[in-house]
Amino acid sequence: MERGSGTARRTVLTGLVLGVPLALSGCGEKGDADSTPASVPASGADTTIMIIRHGEKPGGGERGRDESGQRDKKSLTERGWQRAKALPGLFVAAPGRAAPPLPRPATLFAAADTGPHAGAHRMRQTVAPLAEALHERVNVSIAEGQESALAAAALVAPAPVLICWEHSRIPDVVRALGAGDCGAPKAWPERFDLVWVFTRRAGRWSFRAAAQGLLAGDA
């Protein structure tokens, strides 16, 4: 799957702990009045929900390829596969290395890529190496366009939760969680190297954006 430089990856991972928090904001219990589904309570149990965009996709002359190396426009590019392979470094402790900068996920969600509402494979592919490192399964039962169902499932799942989703729909996920007024951007930036971290404590959400810093060229 991944043939990127281990040395380069170790170099960028070393600097992760130094600059992960980029933004932090707090908010009250209620999200945007028009955006929180009635089925998702504005307050509830404490939880941490992290959201990432899938890895790099085809474009600008770069082609996607599937797990067997065959060209596939719905799959990650070579750089996307490199990001997926490096992703466990954000969450999983390794011998002789500093503690990972983000909490170890207990639940993984990625958009469905099979069935009648299937989207691209990039979301599942992005978190597949992490799932293997965690010895966890990826929940791919929810499709793009079903963000309210995703939020409802994430809020009751064992935490911390990590969601890998299509970037244009991530703001819908945030609103469905009831965290729409916590300072997160209204649209996902044109970047693949971010983690949005939402934490609910005593019914109040807070937000921070963390830089992945996994590959050369990441911010």
Coordinates of C-alpha atoms in Angstrom, one line a residue:
M1 CA 0.0 0.0 0.0
E2 CA 2.5 2.6 1.2
R3 CA 6.1 3.0 0.0
G4 CA 6.9 6.5 1.5
S5 CA 10.0 7.3 3.3
G6 CA 10.1 6.0 6.9
T7 CA 12.8 8.5 7.8
A8 CA 10.8 11.5 6.5
R9 CA 7.8 10.3 8.4
R10 CA 9.7 9.9 11.7
T11 CA 11.1 13.4 11.2
V12 CA 7.7 15.1 10.9
L13 CA 6.2 13.0 13.6
T14 CA 8.9 14.2 16.1
G15 CA 7.6 17.7 15.8
L16 CA 3.9 16.9 16.2
V17 CA 3.7 17.5 20.0
L18 CA 5.2 20.9 19.6
G19 CA 2.4 22.6 17.7
V20 CA -0.7 20.5 17.6
P21 CA -3.3 22.9 19.0
L22 CA -4.1 25.6 16.4
A23 CA -7.4 26.9 17.7
L24 CA -9.6 26.5 20.8
S25 CA -13.0 27.8 21.5
G26 CA -15.8 27.0 23.9
C27 CA -19.6 27.3 23.5
G28 CA -22.8 26.5 25.4
E29 CA -25.0 23.5 25.2
K30 CA -27.1 24.5 22.2
G31 CA -25.9 24.4 18.6
D32 CA -27.4 26.4 15.8
A33 CA -31.2 26.4 16.2
D34 CA -31.8 25.4 12.6
S35 CA -29.1 22.7 12.4
T36 CA -29.4 20.3 15.3
P37 CA -31.7 17.4 14.5
A38 CA -34.4 16.8 17.1
S39 CA -33.1 13.2 17.5
V40 CA -29.7 14.4 18.7
P41 CA -29.8 16.0 22.2
A42 CA -27.8 19.3 22.6
S43 CA -26.5 18.0 26.0
G44 CA -25.5 14.6 27.1
A45 CA -22.7 12.4 28.2
D46 CA -19.1 13.7 28.0
T47 CA -17.4 12.7 24.8
T48 CA -14.6 13.5 22.4
I49 CA -15.3 13.4 18.6
M50 CA -12.5 13.9 16.2
I51 CA -13.1 14.5 12.4
I52 CA -10.7 14.2 9.5
R53 CA -11.0 14.5 5.8
H54 CA -9.9 11.6 3.7
G55 CA -6.4 11.5 2.3
E56 CA -5.4 13.1 -1.0
K57 CA -7.6 12.4 -4.0
P58 CA -7.0 12.3 -7.8
G59 CA -6.5 15.6 -9.5
G60 CA -3.8 17.7 -11.0
G61 CA -2.3 14.8 -12.9
E62 CA -2.3 12.5 -9.9
R63 CA -4.2 9.3 -10.3
G64 CA -6.0 7.3 -7.6
R65 CA -5.2 3.6 -7.1
D66 CA -6.8 0.9 -5.1
E67 CA -5.3 -1.6 -2.7
S68 CA -4.0 -3.7 -5.5
G69 CA -2.4 -0.8 -7.3
Q70 CA -5.0 -0.6 -10.0
R71 CA -6.1 2.8 -11.2
D72 CA -9.3 3.9 -9.5
K73 CA -10.7 7.4 -9.4
K74 CA -12.6 6.7 -6.2
S75 CA -9.4 5.7 -4.3
L76 CA -6.5 7.6 -2.8
T77 CA -3.4 8.9 -4.6
E78 CA 0.1 7.8 -3.7
R79 CA 0.3 10.7 -1.3
G80 CA -3.1 9.8 0.1
W81 CA -1.9 6.3 0.8
Q82 CA 1.3 7.7 2.5
R83 CA -1.0 9.8 4.8
A84 CA -3.1 6.9 5.6
K85 CA -0.1 4.8 6.5
A86 CA 1.3 7.6 8.7
L87 CA -2.0 8.3 10.4
P88 CA -1.5 5.9 13.4
G89 CA 1.4 8.1 14.6
L90 CA -1.2 10.7 15.7
F91 CA -3.1 8.3 18.0
V92 CA -1.0 5.2 18.8
A93 CA 1.9 5.1 21.2
A94 CA 5.1 3.5 19.9
P95 CA 8.1 2.2 21.8
G96 CA 10.8 4.9 22.2
R97 CA 8.6 7.7 21.0
A98 CA 6.8 10.5 22.7
A99 CA 3.2 10.0 23.6
P100 CA 0.9 10.6 20.6
P101 CA -0.6 14.1 20.4
L102 CA -4.2 13.0 20.1
P103 CA -6.3 10.5 22.1
R104 CA -6.5 6.9 21.0
P105 CA -9.9 6.4 19.3
A106 CA -12.2 3.7 20.7
T107 CA -14.6 4.0 17.7
L108 CA -13.9 4.6 14.0
F109 CA -16.5 5.7 11.4
A110 CA -15.9 6.1 7.7
A111 CA -18.5 6.7 4.9
A112 CA -20.0 3.6 3.3
D113 CA -18.3 2.6 0.1
T114 CA -20.5 -0.3 -0.8
G115 CA -24.3 -0.7 -1.1
P116 CA -27.0 1.5 -2.7
H117 CA -25.7 4.7 -1.3
A118 CA -22.0 4.0 -1.6
G119 CA -19.5 6.9 -2.1
A120 CA -15.8 6.8 -2.8
H121 CA -13.4 4.4 -1.1
R122 CA -11.1 7.1 0.2
M123 CA -12.6 7.5 3.7
R124 CA -12.4 3.8 4.5
Q125 CA -8.9 3.6 2.9
T126 CA -7.6 6.5 5.0
V127 CA -8.4 4.9 8.3
A128 CA -7.7 1.3 7.4
P129 CA -4.1 1.4 8.6
L130 CA -5.2 3.0 11.8
A131 CA -7.9 0.4 12.4
E132 CA -5.3 -2.3 11.9
A133 CA -3.0 -0.6 14.4
L134 CA -5.8 -0.3 16.9
H135 CA -7.2 -3.7 16.3
E136 CA -10.6 -2.1 15.8
R137 CA -13.2 -2.4 13.0
V138 CA -14.3 0.6 11.0
N139 CA -18.0 1.3 11.0
V140 CA -18.9 1.9 7.4
S141 CA -22.7 1.4 7.8
I142 CA -23.6 5.1 7.3
A143 CA -23.4 6.8 3.9
E144 CA -22.6 10.4 2.8
G145 CA -25.9 12.4 3.1
Q146 CA -26.8 10.6 6.3
E147 CA -25.0 13.0 8.6
S148 CA -27.7 13.2 11.2
A149 CA -27.6 9.4 11.6
L150 CA -23.8 9.6 11.8
A151 CA -23.9 12.2 14.6
A152 CA -26.5 10.2 16.5
A153 CA -24.3 7.1 16.3
A154 CA -21.1 9.0 17.2
L155 CA -22.7 10.6 20.3
V156 CA -23.5 7.2 21.9
A157 CA -20.4 5.3 20.7
P158 CA -17.5 4.5 23.0
A159 CA -15.3 7.6 23.0
P160 CA -13.0 9.0 21.8
V161 CA -14.6 8.7 18.3
L162 CA -12.8 9.4 15.0
I163 CA -14.8 10.1 11.9
C164 CA -13.3 10.2 8.4
W165 CA -15.7 11.9 6.0
E166 CA -16.1 13.8 2.7
H167 CA -14.9 17.4 3.4
S168 CA -17.9 19.3 2.0
R169 CA -20.2 17.4 4.3
I170 CA -18.2 17.7 7.5
P171 CA -19.9 21.0 8.5
D172 CA -23.2 19.1 8.3
V173 CA -21.8 16.5 10.8
V174 CA -20.7 19.3 13.1
R175 CA -24.1 20.9 13.1
A176 CA -25.8 17.6 13.6
L177 CA -23.7 17.0 16.7
G178 CA -25.0 20.2 18.1
A179 CA -21.5 21.8 18.0
G180 CA -22.2 24.3 15.3
D181 CA -21.4 27.4 17.4
C182 CA -18.2 26.3 18.9
G183 CA -15.8 28.2 16.7
A184 CA -15.2 25.6 13.9
P185 CA -15.0 27.1 10.4
K186 CA -18.2 27.0 8.4
A187 CA -16.4 25.1 5.7
W188 CA -13.5 22.6 5.7
P189 CA -10.4 24.4 4.4
E190 CA -8.7 23.1 1.2
R191 CA -6.4 21.0 3.3
F192 CA -5.9 17.3 4.0
D193 CA -3.7 17.7 7.1
L194 CA -6.1 18.7 9.8
V195 CA -8.0 17.1 12.7
W196 CA -11.0 18.8 14.1
V197 CA -11.4 17.9 17.8
F198 CA -14.8 18.5 19.5
T199 CA -15.0 17.8 23.3
R200 CA -18.2 17.9 25.3
R201 CA -17.9 18.3 29.0
A202 CA -20.9 18.9 31.3
G203 CA -23.0 19.6 28.3
R204 CA -20.7 22.2 26.8
W205 CA -18.7 21.8 23.5
S206 CA -15.2 23.0 22.9
F207 CA -13.3 23.0 19.6
R208 CA -9.7 22.9 18.5
A209 CA -8.0 22.2 15.2
A210 CA -4.9 20.1 15.2
A211 CA -2.3 19.9 12.5
Q212 CA -1.4 16.4 11.4
G213 CA 2.2 17.2 10.4
L214 CA 2.5 13.7 8.9
L215 CA 4.0 14.4 5.5
A216 CA 6.5 16.8 4.0
G217 CA 4.6 19.9 2.9
D218 CA 2.0 19.7 5.7
A219 CA 1.5 22.9 7.5

